[in-house]
Short mmCIF file of C-alpha atoms in Angstrom, two decimals:
data_model
loop_
_atom_site.label_atom_id
_atom_site.label_comp_id
_atom_site.label_asym_id
_atom_site.label_seq_id
_atom_site.Cartn_x
_atom_site.Cartn_y
_atom_site.Cartn_z
CA MET A 245 -11.54 3.09 20.74
CA LYS A 246 -13.94 3.78 17.88
CA HIS A 247 -11.38 3.28 15.09
CA ARG A 248 -8.85 0.44 15.26
CA LEU A 249 -7.14 0.72 11.87
CA PHE A 250 -5.49 3.82 10.40
CA MET A 251 -3.96 3.63 6.92
CA VAL A 252 -1.76 6.34 5.40
CA GLU A 253 -1.74 6.38 1.61
CA GLY A 254 -0.30 8.45 -1.22
CA LEU A 255 2.29 8.34 -3.97
CA PRO A 256 5.97 7.52 -3.43
CA CYS A 257 7.86 10.39 -1.76
CA SER A 258 4.66 12.04 -0.53
CA GLY A 259 5.64 11.71 3.15
CA LYS A 260 3.73 8.56 4.11
CA SER A 261 6.35 7.21 6.52
CA THR A 262 6.64 10.58 8.27
CA VAL A 263 2.88 10.95 8.58
CA SER A 264 2.39 7.33 9.67
CA ALA A 265 4.85 7.89 12.51
CA PHE A 266 3.09 11.12 13.45
CA VAL A 267 -0.32 9.41 13.47
CA SER A 268 1.10 6.74 15.76
CA GLU A 269 2.47 9.40 18.09
CA VAL A 270 -0.89 11.14 18.35
CA LEU A 271 -2.81 7.91 18.90
CA ARG A 272 -0.42 6.80 21.65
CA GLU A 273 -1.83 9.63 23.73
CA GLN A 274 -5.11 7.68 23.76
CA THR A 275 -4.40 3.97 23.32
CA ASN A 276 -1.94 1.19 22.54
CA VAL A 277 -0.56 1.46 19.01
CA CYS A 278 1.03 -0.96 16.58
CA PHE A 279 2.79 1.00 13.81
CA VAL A 280 3.77 -1.06 10.77
CA ASP A 281 5.88 0.73 8.16
CA GLU A 282 6.43 -0.67 4.68
CA GLY A 283 9.39 -2.88 3.89
CA GLY A 284 9.61 -4.73 7.19
CA GLY A 285 9.04 -8.08 5.52
CA ASN A 286 6.63 -9.41 8.15
CA HIS A 287 3.49 -7.33 7.72
CA PRO A 288 0.37 -8.61 9.53
CA ALA A 289 -1.91 -7.78 6.60
CA ASP A 290 0.36 -8.02 3.56
CA TYR A 291 2.84 -10.36 1.87
CA GLU A 292 5.73 -7.95 1.26
CA PHE A 293 8.50 -10.41 0.45
CA HIS A 294 6.92 -13.84 0.31
CA ALA A 295 6.57 -16.61 -2.21
CA LEU A 296 3.98 -19.32 -2.78
CA ALA A 297 6.07 -22.48 -2.93
CA PRO A 298 4.21 -24.99 -5.11
CA ALA A 299 3.19 -28.46 -3.96
CA GLY A 300 6.15 -30.79 -3.79
CA PHE A 301 8.66 -27.97 -3.51
CA LEU A 302 8.91 -27.64 0.28
CA GLY A 303 6.10 -29.99 1.25
CA GLU A 304 3.13 -31.90 -0.04
CA LYS A 305 0.94 -28.79 -0.27
CA PRO A 306 1.58 -25.27 -1.58
CA GLN A 307 2.75 -22.99 1.22
CA VAL A 308 3.52 -19.32 1.68
CA VAL A 309 7.10 -18.73 2.80
CA SER A 310 9.15 -15.65 3.62
CA LEU A 311 11.91 -15.18 1.06
CA SER A 312 14.03 -13.55 3.76
CA GLU A 313 14.50 -17.00 5.30
CA TYR A 314 16.21 -18.42 2.21
CA SER A 315 19.42 -17.78 0.29
CA GLY A 316 21.53 -19.23 -2.47
CA ASP A 317 20.06 -21.71 -4.93
CA LEU A 318 16.88 -22.24 -2.93
CA PHE A 319 16.19 -18.51 -2.89
CA ASP A 320 16.68 -18.37 -6.66
CA GLN A 321 14.31 -21.29 -7.11
CA LEU A 322 11.63 -19.64 -4.97
CA LEU A 323 11.89 -16.18 -6.54
CA PRO A 324 9.75 -17.05 -9.62
CA PHE A 325 6.92 -17.79 -7.18
CA LYS A 326 7.10 -14.41 -5.40
CA ILE A 327 3.55 -13.35 -4.55
CA TYR A 328 3.97 -9.78 -5.74
CA ASP A 329 5.43 -9.32 -9.22
CA MET A 330 5.39 -12.98 -10.27
CA LEU A 331 2.12 -14.81 -9.64
CA PRO A 332 -0.89 -14.56 -11.95
CA TRP A 333 -3.68 -12.41 -10.58
CA GLU A 334 -6.11 -15.31 -10.14
CA THR A 335 -3.58 -16.91 -7.77
CA GLU A 336 -2.36 -13.75 -6.08
CA GLN A 337 -5.67 -12.06 -5.28
CA PRO A 338 -7.13 -14.78 -3.01
CA LEU A 339 -3.87 -14.91 -1.07
CA MET A 340 -3.95 -11.18 -0.43
CA LEU A 341 -7.61 -11.15 0.61
CA ASP A 342 -7.05 -14.10 2.95
CA LYS A 343 -4.13 -12.24 4.53
CA TRP A 344 -6.42 -9.31 5.31
CA ARG A 345 -9.00 -11.69 6.80
CA GLN A 346 -6.37 -13.30 9.01
CA PHE A 347 -5.28 -9.90 10.25
CA VAL A 348 -8.82 -8.80 11.16
CA GLN A 349 -9.48 -12.08 12.96
CA THR A 350 -6.28 -11.95 15.03
CA ALA A 351 -5.86 -8.20 15.66
CA ASP A 352 -5.76 -7.14 19.29
CA VAL A 353 -9.05 -5.45 20.16
CA ASP A 354 -7.29 -3.03 22.52
CA THR A 355 -4.73 -1.84 19.96
CA ALA A 356 -4.92 0.76 17.18
CA TYR A 357 -3.00 -0.32 14.08
CA VAL A 358 -1.28 2.20 11.82
CA PHE A 359 -0.31 0.95 8.37
CA ASN A 360 1.76 2.69 5.73
CA CYS A 361 0.47 2.23 2.18
CA VAL A 362 -0.74 -1.41 1.95
CA PHE A 363 -4.42 -0.56 1.43
CA LEU A 364 -4.11 1.38 -1.85
CA GLN A 365 -0.50 1.42 -2.98
CA ASN A 366 0.13 -2.33 -3.15
CA PRO A 367 -3.20 -3.20 -4.78
CA MET A 368 -2.78 -0.36 -7.27
CA CYS A 369 0.76 -1.40 -8.16
CA GLU A 370 -0.61 -4.83 -9.02
CA THR A 371 -4.00 -4.14 -10.58
CA MET A 372 -3.05 -0.95 -12.42
CA MET A 373 0.70 -0.80 -12.93
CA ARG A 374 1.62 -4.46 -13.29
CA PHE A 375 -1.43 -5.95 -14.97
CA GLY A 376 -2.87 -2.83 -16.59
CA PHE A 377 -6.40 -3.61 -15.43
CA PRO A 378 -9.15 -1.00 -15.93
CA GLU A 379 -10.24 1.14 -13.01
CA GLU A 380 -13.28 -1.06 -12.37
CA GLU A 381 -11.01 -3.99 -11.50
CA SER A 382 -8.91 -1.88 -9.12
CA LEU A 383 -12.09 -0.64 -7.44
CA LYS A 384 -13.53 -4.14 -7.15
CA HIS A 385 -10.42 -5.47 -5.41
CA ILE A 386 -10.07 -2.53 -3.03
CA GLU A 387 -13.78 -2.68 -2.20
CA GLN A 388 -13.30 -6.29 -1.14
CA ILE A 389 -10.49 -5.27 1.21
CA ALA A 390 -12.64 -2.43 2.57
CA GLN A 391 -15.43 -4.89 3.30
CA ILE A 392 -13.05 -7.28 5.10
CA ILE A 393 -11.63 -4.57 7.36
CA GLN A 394 -14.97 -2.89 8.08
CA PRO A 395 -15.21 -4.45 11.60
CA MET A 396 -12.15 -2.37 12.55
CA ASN A 397 -13.90 0.87 11.49
CA PRO A 398 -10.90 1.89 9.37
CA VAL A 399 -9.62 5.38 8.62
CA VAL A 400 -7.66 6.46 5.53
CA ILE A 401 -5.38 9.50 5.48
CA TYR A 402 -4.41 10.28 1.91
CA LEU A 403 -1.51 12.61 1.05
CA LYS A 404 -2.29 14.32 -2.24
CA ASN A 405 0.70 15.62 -4.17
CA ASP A 406 0.51 17.83 -7.26
CA ASP A 407 4.28 18.32 -7.44
CA ILE A 408 5.18 14.69 -8.05
CA ALA A 409 8.31 15.11 -10.15
CA SER A 410 10.00 17.47 -7.69
CA SER A 411 9.17 15.20 -4.75
CA VAL A 412 10.70 12.20 -6.49
CA GLN A 413 13.80 14.14 -7.53
CA ARG A 414 14.37 15.35 -3.96
CA ALA A 415 14.07 11.86 -2.50
CA ALA A 416 16.03 9.93 -5.15
CA PRO A 417 19.58 10.82 -3.93
CA GLU A 418 18.73 9.29 -0.54
CA ARG A 419 17.78 5.98 -2.19
CA PRO A 420 20.64 4.76 -4.41
CA GLY A 421 19.39 2.71 -7.35
CA TRP A 422 15.73 3.19 -6.41
CA LEU A 423 14.74 5.60 -9.16
CA ASP A 424 16.08 3.47 -12.02
CA ALA A 425 14.28 0.44 -10.59
CA VAL A 426 10.89 2.13 -10.22
CA ILE A 427 11.12 3.75 -13.65
CA ASP A 428 11.75 0.35 -15.22
CA TYR A 429 8.94 -1.26 -13.20
CA HIS A 430 6.39 1.32 -14.27
CA VAL A 431 7.25 1.80 -17.93
CA GLN A 432 7.58 -1.96 -18.50
CA GLY A 433 4.34 -2.81 -16.69
CA GLY A 434 0.96 -3.30 -18.26
CA TYR A 435 -0.23 0.26 -17.66
CA GLY A 436 3.05 1.88 -18.69
CA LYS A 437 3.03 0.00 -21.97
CA SER A 438 -0.60 0.91 -22.61
CA ILE A 439 0.27 4.63 -22.54
CA ALA A 440 3.71 4.19 -24.16
CA ALA A 441 5.43 5.51 -21.04
CA ALA A 442 9.19 6.03 -21.29
CA GLY A 443 11.89 7.25 -18.94
CA PHE A 444 11.41 9.60 -16.02
CA ASP A 445 8.56 11.53 -17.63
CA GLY A 446 6.71 8.27 -18.31
CA TYR A 447 7.13 7.23 -14.70
CA ILE A 448 5.72 10.54 -13.46
CA ARG A 449 2.77 10.18 -15.86
CA CYS A 450 2.06 6.75 -14.38
CA LEU A 451 2.12 8.16 -10.86
CA ARG A 452 -0.11 11.08 -11.76
CA ASP A 453 -2.65 8.77 -13.37
CA ARG A 454 -2.48 6.44 -10.37
CA GLN A 455 -3.19 9.27 -7.94
CA GLU A 456 -6.20 10.34 -9.96
CA ARG A 457 -7.53 6.79 -9.96
CA GLU A 458 -6.92 6.38 -6.22
CA LEU A 459 -8.79 9.58 -5.39
CA ARG A 460 -11.75 8.51 -7.51
CA ILE A 461 -11.79 5.11 -5.81
CA LEU A 462 -11.64 6.66 -2.34
CA GLN A 463 -14.79 8.63 -3.07
CA LYS A 464 -16.66 5.36 -3.61
CA LEU A 465 -15.58 3.62 -0.40
CA PRO A 466 -17.66 3.60 2.82
CA LEU A 467 -14.69 4.63 4.96
CA LYS A 468 -13.75 7.66 7.04
CA ILE A 469 -11.24 9.53 4.86
CA LEU A 470 -9.05 12.61 5.20
CA VAL A 471 -7.34 13.92 2.07
CA VAL A 472 -4.41 16.16 3.00
CA ASP A 473 -3.73 18.48 0.07
CA GLN A 474 -0.05 19.27 -0.59
CA PRO A 475 1.29 18.45 2.90
CA GLN A 476 4.89 19.02 1.82
CA ARG A 477 4.20 22.70 1.27
CA ASP A 478 3.44 23.26 4.96
CA TRP A 479 4.16 20.29 7.22
CA ALA A 480 3.19 22.17 10.37
CA ALA A 481 -0.27 22.93 8.99
CA ALA A 482 -0.62 19.36 7.71
CA ARG A 483 0.22 17.90 11.11
CA GLU A 484 -2.26 20.19 12.84
CA ASN A 485 -4.92 19.20 10.31
CA ILE A 486 -4.24 15.52 10.92
CA ARG A 487 -4.18 15.91 14.71
CA THR A 488 -7.53 17.69 14.67
CA PHE A 489 -8.98 14.99 12.45
CA LEU A 490 -7.74 12.21 14.72
CA ASN A 491 -9.00 13.91 17.86
CA HIS A 492 -12.49 14.11 16.37
CA ALA A 493 -12.50 10.75 14.59
#
C-alpha cells in the first residue's frame, strides 16, 4: 500500500474519533488496519499516560513507565514526572521524538495505521497551550515528526470547525467534569495567560487560535493532506469526500 499512516486531526469535539473509525473501515477493504484511538494508554507512537521515573527511583537509570501500572503512594510519587503536563520541554521533546522513531522502525510493513490526534493535537497542547511557545517552535517540532514518519508516506485528514463553541457545548454533557478541566488547563496555560483568557469564552478563543495555527502549519508540511470543512454540517457528504480521497490516495 502506498500510504501506511493515516492521522485524523482537529479540535476537540470535531468528530475525530468518528472519522478515524470510518477511515479504518474504508481502509480495511484494501489492507490490514491498526486503528489507535486516543486515551488507550498504550499508544505505539505517543506517551499518553506515562512518567519518566528518575535515576534511583525504580532503577539505576531513568526509565519510562506507564502510570496505569501503579497506584497509591507510588503513583503519587511518579505523577510529578508525568511526561505530558509535568516535564520541562527540553526533557519531554526528545522522549516524544524517540517514541515516533521507535514506532516507524517497528511498524508492520503490511499494515495501515490510523491514529486519532497525536500528530498535531498533542504537540500543540504542549508547545502552544502549555508552554506558550511562538508558532515557529510549534512548526519546528511538528516538522521533525513529519520527517521521522516520512518513510510511511503519511496522510493527514483535518476536520476544520468554525462552530467551535456549539460543538463543545453539545459534547460536554456526555463527558462529566471534562469541560471544567479543559477550561482550567487552557486558561491557566502559557498561551491562555498570554491572551488573558478566562472562562468558557477564553477556552474557545484558545481553540480558535490553535486551529488557525494548525492550518498554517499544515500548509508548510510535505505531507498528503485533506482538510474537511465543517464535516458536522453534513456527515454524509464528509464521509463521501473522505472515501473518495482515500480511494485515490
